[in-house]
PDB file of C-alpha atoms and ligand atoms in Angstrom:
ATOM      1  CA  MET L 145     -73.784   3.867 -84.742  1.00 85.00           C
ATOM      2  CA  ILE L 146     -72.331   0.665 -83.313  1.00 94.00           C
ATOM      3  CA  TYR L 147     -72.365  -2.808 -84.820  1.00 97.00           C
ATOM      4  CA  VAL L 148     -73.638  -5.089 -82.126  1.00 97.00           C
ATOM      5  CA  GLY L 149     -75.056  -8.593 -81.910  1.00 97.00           C
ATOM      6  CA  ASN L 150     -74.787 -11.919 -80.167  1.00 97.00           C
ATOM      7  CA  HIS L 151     -73.907 -15.521 -80.876  1.00 95.00           C
ATOM      8  CA  ILE L 152     -76.659 -17.038 -83.042  1.00 95.00           C
ATOM      9  CA  SER L 153     -77.291 -20.711 -83.709  1.00 92.00           C
ATOM     10  CA  SER L 154     -76.219 -21.598 -87.243  1.00 91.00           C
ATOM     11  CA  SER L 155     -78.300 -24.780 -87.414  1.00 88.00           C
ATOM     12  CA  LYS L 156     -80.938 -23.225 -89.722  1.00 89.00           C
ATOM     13  CA  GLY L 157     -78.507 -21.539 -92.092  1.00 94.00           C
ATOM     14  CA  PHE L 158     -77.373 -18.011 -92.941  1.00 97.00           C
ATOM     15  CA  ALA L 159     -80.688 -16.367 -93.892  1.00 97.00           C
ATOM     16  CA  ALA L 160     -82.228 -17.623 -90.631  1.00 97.00           C
ATOM     17  CA  MET L 161     -79.293 -16.142 -88.720  1.00 97.00           C
ATOM     18  CA  GLY L 162     -79.807 -12.800 -90.452  1.00 98.00           C
ATOM     19  CA  ARG L 163     -83.523 -12.779 -89.587  1.00 98.00           C
ATOM     20  CA  GLN L 164     -82.786 -13.775 -85.993  1.00 98.00           C
ATOM     21  CA  ALA L 165     -80.254 -10.925 -85.699  1.00 98.00           C
ATOM     22  CA  LEU L 166     -82.888  -8.446 -86.940  1.00 98.00           C
ATOM     23  CA  LYS L 167     -85.399  -9.773 -84.434  1.00 98.00           C
ATOM     24  CA  LEU L 168     -82.979  -9.059 -81.582  1.00 98.00           C
ATOM     25  CA  GLY L 169     -82.115  -5.561 -82.854  1.00 98.00           C
ATOM     26  CA  ALA L 170     -78.644  -6.622 -83.967  1.00 98.00           C
ATOM     27  CA  ASN L 171     -76.683  -5.483 -87.020  1.00 97.00           C
ATOM     28  CA  SER L 172     -73.831  -7.947 -86.641  1.00 98.00           C
ATOM     29  CA  PHE L 173     -73.604 -11.388 -85.044  1.00 98.00           C
ATOM     30  CA  ALA L 174     -71.407 -14.378 -84.424  1.00 98.00           C
ATOM     31  CA  PHE L 175     -71.957 -18.036 -85.172  1.00 96.00           C
ATOM     32  CA  PHE L 176     -70.101 -21.288 -84.707  1.00 94.00           C
ATOM     33  CA  THR L 177     -68.806 -22.759 -87.937  1.00 92.00           C
ATOM     34  CA  ARG L 178     -69.790 -26.177 -86.566  1.00 87.00           C
ATOM     35  CA  ASN L 179     -70.834 -27.628 -83.230  1.00 79.00           C
ATOM     36  CA  PRO L 180     -68.766 -25.625 -80.676  1.00 73.00           C
ATOM     37  CA  ARG L 181     -67.636 -28.904 -79.111  1.00 77.00           C
ATOM     38  CA  GLY L 182     -66.329 -30.121 -82.472  1.00 67.00           C
ATOM     39  CA  GLY L 183     -67.922 -32.433 -84.993  1.00 73.00           C
ATOM     40  CA  SER L 184     -68.708 -32.127 -88.646  1.00 79.00           C
ATOM     41  CA  ALA L 185     -69.981 -29.066 -90.490  1.00 81.00           C
ATOM     42  CA  LYS L 186     -73.178 -28.789 -92.507  1.00 81.00           C
ATOM     43  CA  ALA L 187     -72.957 -28.275 -96.272  1.00 85.00           C
ATOM     44  CA  ILE L 188     -73.373 -24.633 -97.308  1.00 90.00           C
ATOM     45  CA  ASP L 189     -76.303 -23.778 -99.587  1.00 94.00           C
ATOM     46  CA  PRO L 190     -75.373 -20.934-101.991  1.00 94.00           C
ATOM     47  CA  ALA L 191     -79.047 -19.847-102.289  1.00 96.00           C
ATOM     48  CA  ASP L 192     -79.227 -19.507 -98.509  1.00 97.00           C
ATOM     49  CA  VAL L 193     -76.049 -17.415 -98.576  1.00 96.00           C
ATOM     50  CA  GLN L 194     -77.569 -15.146-101.277  1.00 97.00           C
ATOM     51  CA  ALA L 195     -80.712 -14.703 -99.168  1.00 97.00           C
ATOM     52  CA  TYR L 196     -78.531 -13.770 -96.194  1.00 97.00           C
ATOM     53  CA  LEU L 197     -76.459 -11.295 -98.226  1.00 96.00           C
ATOM     54  CA  SER L 198     -79.563  -9.417 -99.339  1.00 97.00           C
ATOM     55  CA  ILE L 199     -80.808  -9.155 -95.726  1.00 97.00           C
ATOM     56  CA  ALA L 200     -77.360  -7.957 -94.620  1.00 97.00           C
ATOM     57  CA  LYS L 201     -77.241  -5.374 -97.399  1.00 97.00           C
ATOM     58  CA  GLU L 202     -80.761  -4.072 -96.848  1.00 98.00           C
ATOM     59  CA  HIS L 203     -80.146  -3.628 -93.119  1.00 97.00           C
ATOM     60  CA  ALA L 204     -76.543  -2.390 -93.382  1.00 97.00           C
ATOM     61  CA  PHE L 205     -75.059  -5.190 -91.288  1.00 97.00           C
ATOM     62  CA  GLY L 206     -71.466  -4.896 -90.183  1.00 97.00           C
ATOM     63  CA  THR L 207     -68.879  -7.601 -90.558  1.00 97.00           C
ATOM     64  CA  ILE L 208     -69.922 -10.908 -89.002  1.00 97.00           C
ATOM     65  CA  VAL L 209     -67.638 -12.920 -86.780  1.00 98.00           C
ATOM     66  CA  ALA L 210     -67.531 -16.693 -87.147  1.00 98.00           C
ATOM     67  CA  HIS L 211     -66.162 -18.620 -84.180  1.00 97.00           C
ATOM     68  CA  ALA L 212     -64.046 -21.761 -84.432  1.00 96.00           C
ATOM     69  CA  PRO L 213     -65.073 -24.704 -82.228  1.00 94.00           C
ATOM     70  CA  TYR L 214     -63.682 -24.689 -78.684  1.00 92.00           C
ATOM     71  CA  THR L 215     -62.137 -28.105 -79.228  1.00 92.00           C
ATOM     72  CA  LEU L 216     -59.558 -26.616 -81.567  1.00 95.00           C
ATOM     73  CA  ASN L 217     -56.110 -26.559 -80.006  1.00 98.00           C
ATOM     74  CA  ALA L 218     -53.551 -25.601 -82.612  1.00 98.00           C
ATOM     75  CA  CYS L 219     -50.676 -26.100 -80.159  1.00 98.00           C
ATOM     76  CA  SER L 220     -51.751 -29.264 -78.340  1.00 98.00           C
ATOM     77  CA  SER L 221     -48.978 -31.546 -77.145  1.00 97.00           C
ATOM     78  CA  LYS L 222     -50.902 -34.431 -78.753  1.00 97.00           C
ATOM     79  CA  PRO L 223     -50.158 -34.781 -82.487  1.00 97.00           C
ATOM     80  CA  GLU L 224     -53.665 -36.149 -83.231  1.00 97.00           C
ATOM     81  CA  VAL L 225     -55.328 -33.121 -81.563  1.00 97.00           C
ATOM     82  CA  ARG L 226     -53.053 -30.753 -83.441  1.00 97.00           C
ATOM     83  CA  GLU L 227     -53.783 -32.521 -86.703  1.00 97.00           C
ATOM     84  CA  PHE L 228     -57.557 -32.379 -86.103  1.00 96.00           C
ATOM     85  CA  SER L 229     -57.313 -28.693 -85.189  1.00 97.00           C
ATOM     86  CA  TRP L 230     -55.236 -27.681 -88.193  1.00 98.00           C
ATOM     87  CA  ARG L 231     -57.484 -29.640 -90.573  1.00 97.00           C
ATOM     88  CA  THR L 232     -60.672 -28.155 -89.078  1.00 96.00           C
ATOM     89  CA  PHE L 233     -59.167 -24.678 -89.280  1.00 97.00           C
ATOM     90  CA  GLY L 234     -58.288 -25.160 -92.952  1.00 97.00           C
ATOM     91  CA  GLU L 235     -61.747 -26.545 -93.819  1.00 96.00           C
ATOM     92  CA  ASP L 236     -63.489 -23.702 -91.982  1.00 96.00           C
ATOM     93  CA  LEU L 237     -61.465 -21.132 -93.925  1.00 97.00           C
ATOM     94  CA  GLU L 238     -62.516 -22.765 -97.202  1.00 96.00           C
ATOM     95  CA  ARG L 239     -66.167 -22.603 -96.101  1.00 95.00           C
ATOM     96  CA  MET L 240     -65.804 -18.952 -95.061  1.00 96.00           C
ATOM     97  CA  GLU L 241     -65.134 -18.122 -98.728  1.00 96.00           C
ATOM     98  CA  TYR L 242     -68.903 -18.527 -99.264  1.00 95.00           C
ATOM     99  CA  ILE L 243     -69.365 -15.365 -97.188  1.00 95.00           C
ATOM    100  CA  PRO L 244     -66.343 -13.337 -98.269  1.00 95.00           C
ATOM    101  CA  GLY L 245     -65.143 -10.316 -96.322  1.00 97.00           C
ATOM    102  CA  ASN L 246     -65.960 -11.539 -92.825  1.00 97.00           C
ATOM    103  CA  TYR L 247     -64.019 -12.618 -89.739  1.00 98.00           C
ATOM    104  CA  TYR L 248     -63.072 -16.050 -88.396  1.00 98.00           C
ATOM    105  CA  ASN L 249     -62.157 -15.905 -84.724  1.00 98.00           C
ATOM    106  CA  PHE L 250     -60.304 -18.636 -82.857  1.00 98.00           C
ATOM    107  CA  HIS L 251     -58.790 -19.283 -79.440  1.00 98.00           C
ATOM    108  CA  PRO L 252     -55.040 -19.494 -80.066  1.00 98.00           C
ATOM    109  CA  GLY L 253     -54.737 -22.611 -77.894  1.00 98.00           C
ATOM    110  CA  SER L 254     -53.189 -24.098 -74.750  1.00 98.00           C
ATOM    111  CA  HIS L 255     -49.582 -25.244 -74.808  1.00 98.00           C
ATOM    112  CA  VAL L 256     -50.186 -27.855 -72.071  1.00 96.00           C
ATOM    113  CA  GLY L 257     -46.725 -28.035 -70.580  1.00 95.00           C
ATOM    114  CA  GLN L 258     -44.723 -27.446 -73.760  1.00 97.00           C
ATOM    115  CA  GLY L 259     -44.089 -23.827 -72.799  1.00 98.00           C
ATOM    116  CA  MET L 260     -45.346 -20.538 -74.208  1.00 98.00           C
ATOM    117  CA  LYS L 261     -42.656 -20.342 -76.882  1.00 98.00           C
ATOM    118  CA  GLU L 262     -43.484 -23.756 -78.297  1.00 98.00           C
ATOM    119  CA  GLY L 263     -47.221 -22.942 -78.186  1.00 98.00           C
ATOM    120  CA  ILE L 264     -46.654 -19.750 -80.137  1.00 98.00           C
ATOM    121  CA  ARG L 265     -44.529 -21.657 -82.640  1.00 98.00           C
ATOM    122  CA  TRP L 266     -47.247 -24.247 -83.354  1.00 98.00           C
ATOM    123  CA  ILE L 267     -49.973 -21.604 -83.718  1.00 98.00           C
ATOM    124  CA  THR L 268     -47.856 -19.525 -86.075  1.00 98.00           C
ATOM    125  CA  GLN L 269     -47.049 -22.619 -88.104  1.00 98.00           C
ATOM    126  CA  MET L 270     -50.741 -23.495 -88.460  1.00 98.00           C
ATOM    127  CA  LEU L 271     -51.509 -19.968 -89.656  1.00 98.00           C
ATOM    128  CA  ASN L 272     -48.669 -20.068 -92.167  1.00 98.00           C
ATOM    129  CA  THR L 273     -49.920 -23.433 -93.429  1.00 98.00           C
ATOM    130  CA  HIS L 274     -53.545 -22.369 -93.948  1.00 98.00           C
ATOM    131  CA  LEU L 275     -53.665 -18.618 -94.618  1.00 98.00           C
ATOM    132  CA  LYS L 276     -53.694 -18.095 -98.378  1.00 97.00           C
ATOM    133  CA  PRO L 277     -52.754 -14.889-100.229  1.00 97.00           C
ATOM    134  CA  ASN L 278     -56.056 -14.879-102.170  1.00 96.00           C
ATOM    135  CA  GLN L 279     -58.463 -15.609 -99.278  1.00 97.00           C
ATOM    136  CA  HIS L 280     -61.284 -13.183 -98.388  1.00 98.00           C
ATOM    137  CA  THR L 281     -61.524 -13.829 -94.659  1.00 98.00           C
ATOM    138  CA  THR L 282     -59.624 -12.147 -91.865  1.00 98.00           C
ATOM    139  CA  VAL L 283     -58.617 -14.593 -89.151  1.00 98.00           C
ATOM    140  CA  LEU L 284     -58.795 -13.183 -85.629  1.00 98.00           C
ATOM    141  CA  LEU L 285     -56.752 -14.316 -82.647  1.00 98.00           C
ATOM    142  CA  GLU L 286     -58.835 -13.919 -79.502  1.00 98.00           C
ATOM    143  CA  THR L 287     -57.373 -12.339 -76.369  1.00 98.00           C
ATOM    144  CA  MET L 288     -57.569 -15.004 -73.655  1.00 98.00           C
ATOM    145  CA  ALA L 289     -57.973 -15.009 -69.866  1.00 98.00           C
ATOM    146  CA  GLY L 290     -54.635 -16.764 -69.388  1.00 97.00           C
ATOM    147  CA  LYS L 291     -56.194 -19.662 -67.530  1.00 97.00           C
ATOM    148  CA  GLY L 292     -54.082 -22.813 -67.291  1.00 97.00           C
ATOM    149  CA  SER L 293     -51.562 -22.850 -70.129  1.00 98.00           C
ATOM    150  CA  GLU L 294     -53.591 -20.665 -72.502  1.00 98.00           C
ATOM    151  CA  VAL L 295     -51.658 -18.718 -75.110  1.00 98.00           C
ATOM    152  CA  GLY L 296     -52.912 -15.154 -75.647  1.00 98.00           C
ATOM    153  CA  GLY L 297     -53.475 -13.918 -72.092  1.00 98.00           C
ATOM    154  CA  ARG L 298     -50.791 -11.291 -72.651  1.00 98.00           C
ATOM    155  CA  PHE L 299     -50.740  -8.864 -75.569  1.00 98.00           C
ATOM    156  CA  GLU L 300     -47.059  -9.769 -76.069  1.00 98.00           C
ATOM    157  CA  GLU L 301     -47.996 -13.384 -76.852  1.00 98.00           C
ATOM    158  CA  LEU L 302     -50.461 -12.339 -79.550  1.00 98.00           C
ATOM    159  CA  LYS L 303     -47.888  -9.938 -80.946  1.00 98.00           C
ATOM    160  CA  ALA L 304     -45.339 -12.766 -81.146  1.00 98.00           C
ATOM    161  CA  ILE L 305     -47.821 -14.803 -83.228  1.00 98.00           C
ATOM    162  CA  LEU L 306     -48.620 -11.850 -85.510  1.00 98.00           C
ATOM    163  CA  ASP L 307     -44.915 -11.244 -86.035  1.00 98.00           C
ATOM    164  CA  GLY L 308     -44.456 -14.792 -87.309  1.00 98.00           C
ATOM    165  CA  VAL L 309     -47.435 -14.748 -89.702  1.00 98.00           C
ATOM    166  CA  GLU L 310     -46.575 -14.313 -93.368  1.00 98.00           C
ATOM    167  CA  GLN L 311     -50.061 -13.312 -94.644  1.00 97.00           C
ATOM    168  CA  LYS L 312     -50.375 -10.193 -92.497  1.00 97.00           C
ATOM    169  CA  GLU L 313     -53.291  -8.736 -94.481  1.00 97.00           C
ATOM    170  CA  HIS L 314     -55.500 -11.659 -93.417  1.00 98.00           C
ATOM    171  CA  ILE L 315     -54.949 -11.556 -89.657  1.00 98.00           C
ATOM    172  CA  GLY L 316     -56.155  -9.467 -86.716  1.00 98.00           C
ATOM    173  CA  ILE L 317     -57.206  -9.527 -83.063  1.00 98.00           C
ATOM    174  CA  CYS L 318     -60.572  -9.927 -81.330  1.00 98.00           C
ATOM    175  CA  LEU L 319     -60.602  -8.398 -77.849  1.00 98.00           C
ATOM    176  CA  ASP L 320     -62.809 -10.240 -75.350  1.00 98.00           C
ATOM    177  CA  THR L 321     -63.661  -7.898 -72.446  1.00 98.00           C
ATOM    178  CA  CYS L 322     -64.128 -10.726 -69.918  1.00 98.00           C
ATOM    179  CA  HIS L 323     -60.889 -12.373 -70.971  1.00 98.00           C
ATOM    180  CA  VAL L 324     -58.668  -9.265 -70.813  1.00 98.00           C
ATOM    181  CA  TRP L 325     -60.215  -8.363 -67.430  1.00 98.00           C
ATOM    182  CA  ASP L 326     -59.580 -11.864 -66.098  1.00 98.00           C
ATOM    183  CA  ALA L 327     -56.057 -11.694 -67.537  1.00 98.00           C
ATOM    184  CA  GLY L 328     -55.410  -8.601 -65.409  1.00 98.00           C
ATOM    185  CA  TYR L 329     -56.012  -5.674 -67.799  1.00 98.00           C
ATOM    186  CA  ASP L 330     -58.103  -3.121 -65.869  1.00 98.00           C
ATOM    187  CA  ILE L 331     -60.600  -1.968 -68.497  1.00 98.00           C
ATOM    188  CA  VAL L 332     -62.849  -0.667 -65.698  1.00 98.00           C
ATOM    189  CA  GLY L 333     -60.517   1.759 -63.921  1.00 98.00           C
ATOM    190  CA  HIS L 334     -57.932   2.287 -66.669  1.00 98.00           C
ATOM    191  CA  LEU L 335     -59.460   1.710 -70.112  1.00 98.00           C
ATOM    192  CA  GLU L 336     -57.321   4.453 -71.628  1.00 98.00           C
ATOM    193  CA  GLU L 337     -54.077   2.896 -70.355  1.00 98.00           C
ATOM    194  CA  VAL L 338     -55.099  -0.624 -71.455  1.00 98.00           C
ATOM    195  CA  LEU L 339     -55.857   0.588 -74.991  1.00 98.00           C
ATOM    196  CA  GLU L 340     -52.575   2.513 -74.995  1.00 98.00           C
ATOM    197  CA  GLU L 341     -50.752  -0.652 -73.970  1.00 98.00           C
ATOM    198  CA  PHE L 342     -52.558  -2.610 -76.704  1.00 98.00           C
ATOM    199  CA  ASP L 343     -51.532   0.062 -79.169  1.00 98.00           C
ATOM    200  CA  GLN L 344     -47.895   0.039 -78.070  1.00 98.00           C
ATOM    201  CA  VAL L 345     -47.516  -3.749 -77.916  1.00 98.00           C
ATOM    202  CA  ILE L 346     -49.679  -4.820 -80.884  1.00 98.00           C
ATOM    203  CA  GLY L 347     -51.112  -1.704 -82.579  1.00 98.00           C
ATOM    204  CA  LEU L 348     -54.801  -0.728 -82.520  1.00 98.00           C
ATOM    205  CA  SER L 349     -55.094  -1.126 -86.289  1.00 98.00           C
ATOM    206  CA  TRP L 350     -54.926  -4.910 -85.708  1.00 98.00           C
ATOM    207  CA  LEU L 351     -57.993  -4.809 -83.453  1.00 98.00           C
ATOM    208  CA  LYS L 352     -60.917  -5.885 -85.657  1.00 98.00           C
ATOM    209  CA  ALA L 353     -63.691  -7.025 -83.303  1.00 98.00           C
ATOM    210  CA  LEU L 354     -64.727  -7.210 -79.661  1.00 98.00           C
ATOM    211  CA  HIS L 355     -66.468  -9.830 -77.549  1.00 98.00           C
ATOM    212  CA  MET L 356     -68.645  -8.037 -75.007  1.00 98.00           C
ATOM    213  CA  ASN L 357     -68.899 -10.082 -71.832  1.00 98.00           C
ATOM    214  CA  ASP L 358     -69.077  -9.093 -68.195  1.00 98.00           C
ATOM    215  CA  SER L 359     -67.031 -11.267 -65.820  1.00 98.00           C
ATOM    216  CA  LYS L 360     -68.126 -13.338 -62.837  1.00 98.00           C
ATOM    217  CA  ASN L 361     -64.686 -12.836 -61.331  1.00 98.00           C
ATOM    218  CA  PRO L 362     -62.465  -9.966 -60.126  1.00 98.00           C
ATOM    219  CA  LEU L 363     -59.596  -8.422 -62.083  1.00 98.00           C
ATOM    220  CA  GLY L 364     -56.790 -10.886 -62.821  1.00 98.00           C
ATOM    221  CA  ALA L 365     -58.725 -13.983 -61.649  1.00 98.00           C
ATOM    222  CA  LYS L 366     -57.696 -15.942 -64.802  1.00 98.00           C
ATOM    223  CA  LYS L 367     -61.003 -17.832 -64.690  1.00 97.00           C
ATOM    224  CA  ASP L 368     -62.981 -16.990 -67.881  1.00 97.00           C
ATOM    225  CA  ARG L 369     -66.563 -17.125 -66.586  1.00 98.00           C
ATOM    226  CA  HIS L 370     -68.813 -14.797 -68.593  1.00 98.00           C
ATOM    227  CA  ALA L 371     -71.586 -12.782 -66.907  1.00 98.00           C
ATOM    228  CA  ARG L 372     -74.453 -10.779 -68.373  1.00 98.00           C
ATOM    229  CA  ILE L 373     -73.667  -7.107 -69.039  1.00 98.00           C
ATOM    230  CA  GLY L 374     -74.012  -5.259 -65.731  1.00 98.00           C
ATOM    231  CA  GLU L 375     -74.188  -8.425 -63.631  1.00 98.00           C
ATOM    232  CA  GLY L 376     -70.462  -8.955 -63.197  1.00 98.00           C
ATOM    233  CA  HIS L 377     -67.312  -7.194 -62.021  1.00 98.00           C
ATOM    234  CA  ILE L 378     -66.977  -5.035 -65.154  1.00 98.00           C
ATOM    235  CA  GLY L 379     -70.321  -3.232 -64.960  1.00 98.00           C
ATOM    236  CA  VAL L 380     -72.503  -1.131 -67.268  1.00 98.00           C
ATOM    237  CA  GLU L 381     -70.508   2.112 -66.956  1.00 98.00           C
ATOM    238  CA  ALA L 382     -67.334   0.443 -68.197  1.00 98.00           C
ATOM    239  CA  PHE L 383     -69.217  -0.999 -71.195  1.00 98.00           C
ATOM    240  CA  GLY L 384     -70.545   2.505 -71.868  1.00 98.00           C
ATOM    241  CA  ARG L 385     -67.001   3.854 -72.042  1.00 98.00           C
ATOM    242  CA  ILE L 386     -66.066   1.005 -74.383  1.00 98.00           C
ATOM    243  CA  VAL L 387     -68.938   1.517 -76.861  1.00 98.00           C
ATOM    244  CA  ARG L 388     -68.310   5.291 -76.898  1.00 98.00           C
ATOM    245  CA  HIS L 389     -64.529   5.048 -77.291  1.00 98.00           C
ATOM    246  CA  SER L 390     -63.382   6.630 -80.537  1.00 96.00           C
ATOM    247  CA  ALA L 391     -60.530   4.115 -80.944  1.00 96.00           C
ATOM    248  CA  LEU L 392     -63.027   1.207 -80.927  1.00 97.00           C
ATOM    249  CA  LYS L 393     -65.662   2.670 -83.271  1.00 92.00           C
ATOM    250  CA  GLY L 394     -66.844   0.612 -86.221  1.00 95.00           C
ATOM    251  CA  ARG L 395     -65.744  -2.763 -84.867  1.00 97.00           C
ATOM    252  CA  PRO L 396     -68.399  -5.477 -84.472  1.00 98.00           C
ATOM    253  CA  MET L 397     -69.215  -5.971 -80.766  1.00 98.00           C
ATOM    254  CA  ILE L 398     -70.439  -9.479 -80.034  1.00 98.00           C
ATOM    255  CA  LEU L 399     -72.203 -10.614 -76.871  1.00 98.00           C
ATOM    256  CA  GLU L 400     -71.285 -14.077 -75.554  1.00 98.00           C
ATOM    257  CA  THR L 401     -73.240 -13.705 -72.335  1.00 98.00           C
ATOM    258  CA  PRO L 402     -75.147 -16.511 -70.590  1.00 98.00           C
ATOM    259  CA  ASN L 403     -78.540 -15.436 -71.812  1.00 97.00           C
ATOM    260  CA  GLU L 404     -81.461 -16.186 -74.051  1.00 94.00           C
ATOM    261  CA  GLU L 405     -83.361 -14.233 -76.699  1.00 95.00           C
ATOM    262  CA  GLU L 406     -85.032 -11.521 -74.582  1.00 97.00           C
ATOM    263  CA  GLY L 407     -81.899 -11.108 -72.523  1.00 98.00           C
ATOM    264  CA  TRP L 408     -79.716 -10.547 -75.584  1.00 98.00           C
ATOM    265  CA  ALA L 409     -82.242  -8.157 -77.103  1.00 98.00           C
ATOM    266  CA  ARG L 410     -82.121  -6.194 -73.818  1.00 98.00           C
ATOM    267  CA  GLU L 411     -78.316  -6.167 -73.797  1.00 98.00           C
ATOM    268  CA  ILE L 412     -78.167  -4.993 -77.422  1.00 98.00           C
ATOM    269  CA  LYS L 413     -80.570  -2.169 -76.556  1.00 98.00           C
ATOM    270  CA  LEU L 414     -78.567  -1.338 -73.440  1.00 98.00           C
ATOM    271  CA  LEU L 415     -75.315  -1.030 -75.408  1.00 98.00           C
ATOM    272  CA  ARG L 416     -77.015   1.179 -78.001  1.00 97.00           C
ATOM    273  CA  GLU L 417     -78.372   3.414 -75.219  1.00 97.00           C
ATOM    274  CA  GLN L 418     -74.912   3.598 -73.651  1.00 97.00           C
ATOM    275  CA  GLU L 419     -73.496   4.768 -76.961  1.00 95.00           C
ATOM    276  CA  GLU L 420     -75.843   7.793 -76.879  1.00 94.00           C
ATOM    277  CA  ILE L 421     -74.849   8.935 -73.361  1.00 90.00           C
TER     278      ILE L 421
HETATM  279 FE1   FE F 247     -64.099 -17.202 -77.910  1.00 54.11          FE
HETATM  280 FE1   FE F 248     -64.874 -14.605 -76.523  1.00 54.11          FE
HETATM  281 ZN1   ZN F 249     -64.579 -16.784 -72.621  1.00 54.11          ZN
END
């Protein structure tokens, strides 16, 4: 059995997200902690959280994967952007304590001319400022496409961040299929070798979740344009091998495809069918 779902709008609260996931045939999902383009977050209603938890329990949901806003850049060259990003990150982690035991995924950032080393240093410093020994959320660094000055296009860059993090029990990696493909990791022709490389450089035990996106661009394009499953350069067969892979079992698999309700429900069904092949 795989845990699969899509990005769900959080505007109506947690219980509504749980019901929406059920409607689409999902048993995990992702949501933005606030408007993906930034902005303020809604107050959390504990009764709503309780209602969600009972839905999740009844339907054996897997871990859910919150996503930080895209505007976060922990390693911006602008102090005010860095400050906003670090503060937002810290506030989001406090809010995540309402739904303990889940994941909070973020894009490591773009170093914008400061160099990879400096970018990695800022990101590590943010994590060491905000990760607390007693927190109940695992923060996930997302693998990136390596477009522009993005940090996290290479496994080595993510490993360098992990190495610098003090609270190692609260950190992990989310592998985005479109991003690694665009970064040049051939998960279509050489999935085995890519996972081996991940294992050697980072270690597969750090891999906690996947983003399941096809790519509008060929291998190594460094573009980051998501396609629907089967409508891009990765293709259905490759996703089949991913959902059936024993080393990836049990991790939540989240769709971030350009789609709407029926489309996501179809993709969720498709991935479940692929698992059975
Ligand atoms: Fe992302
Ligand atoms: Fe992603
Ligand atoms: Zn992306």
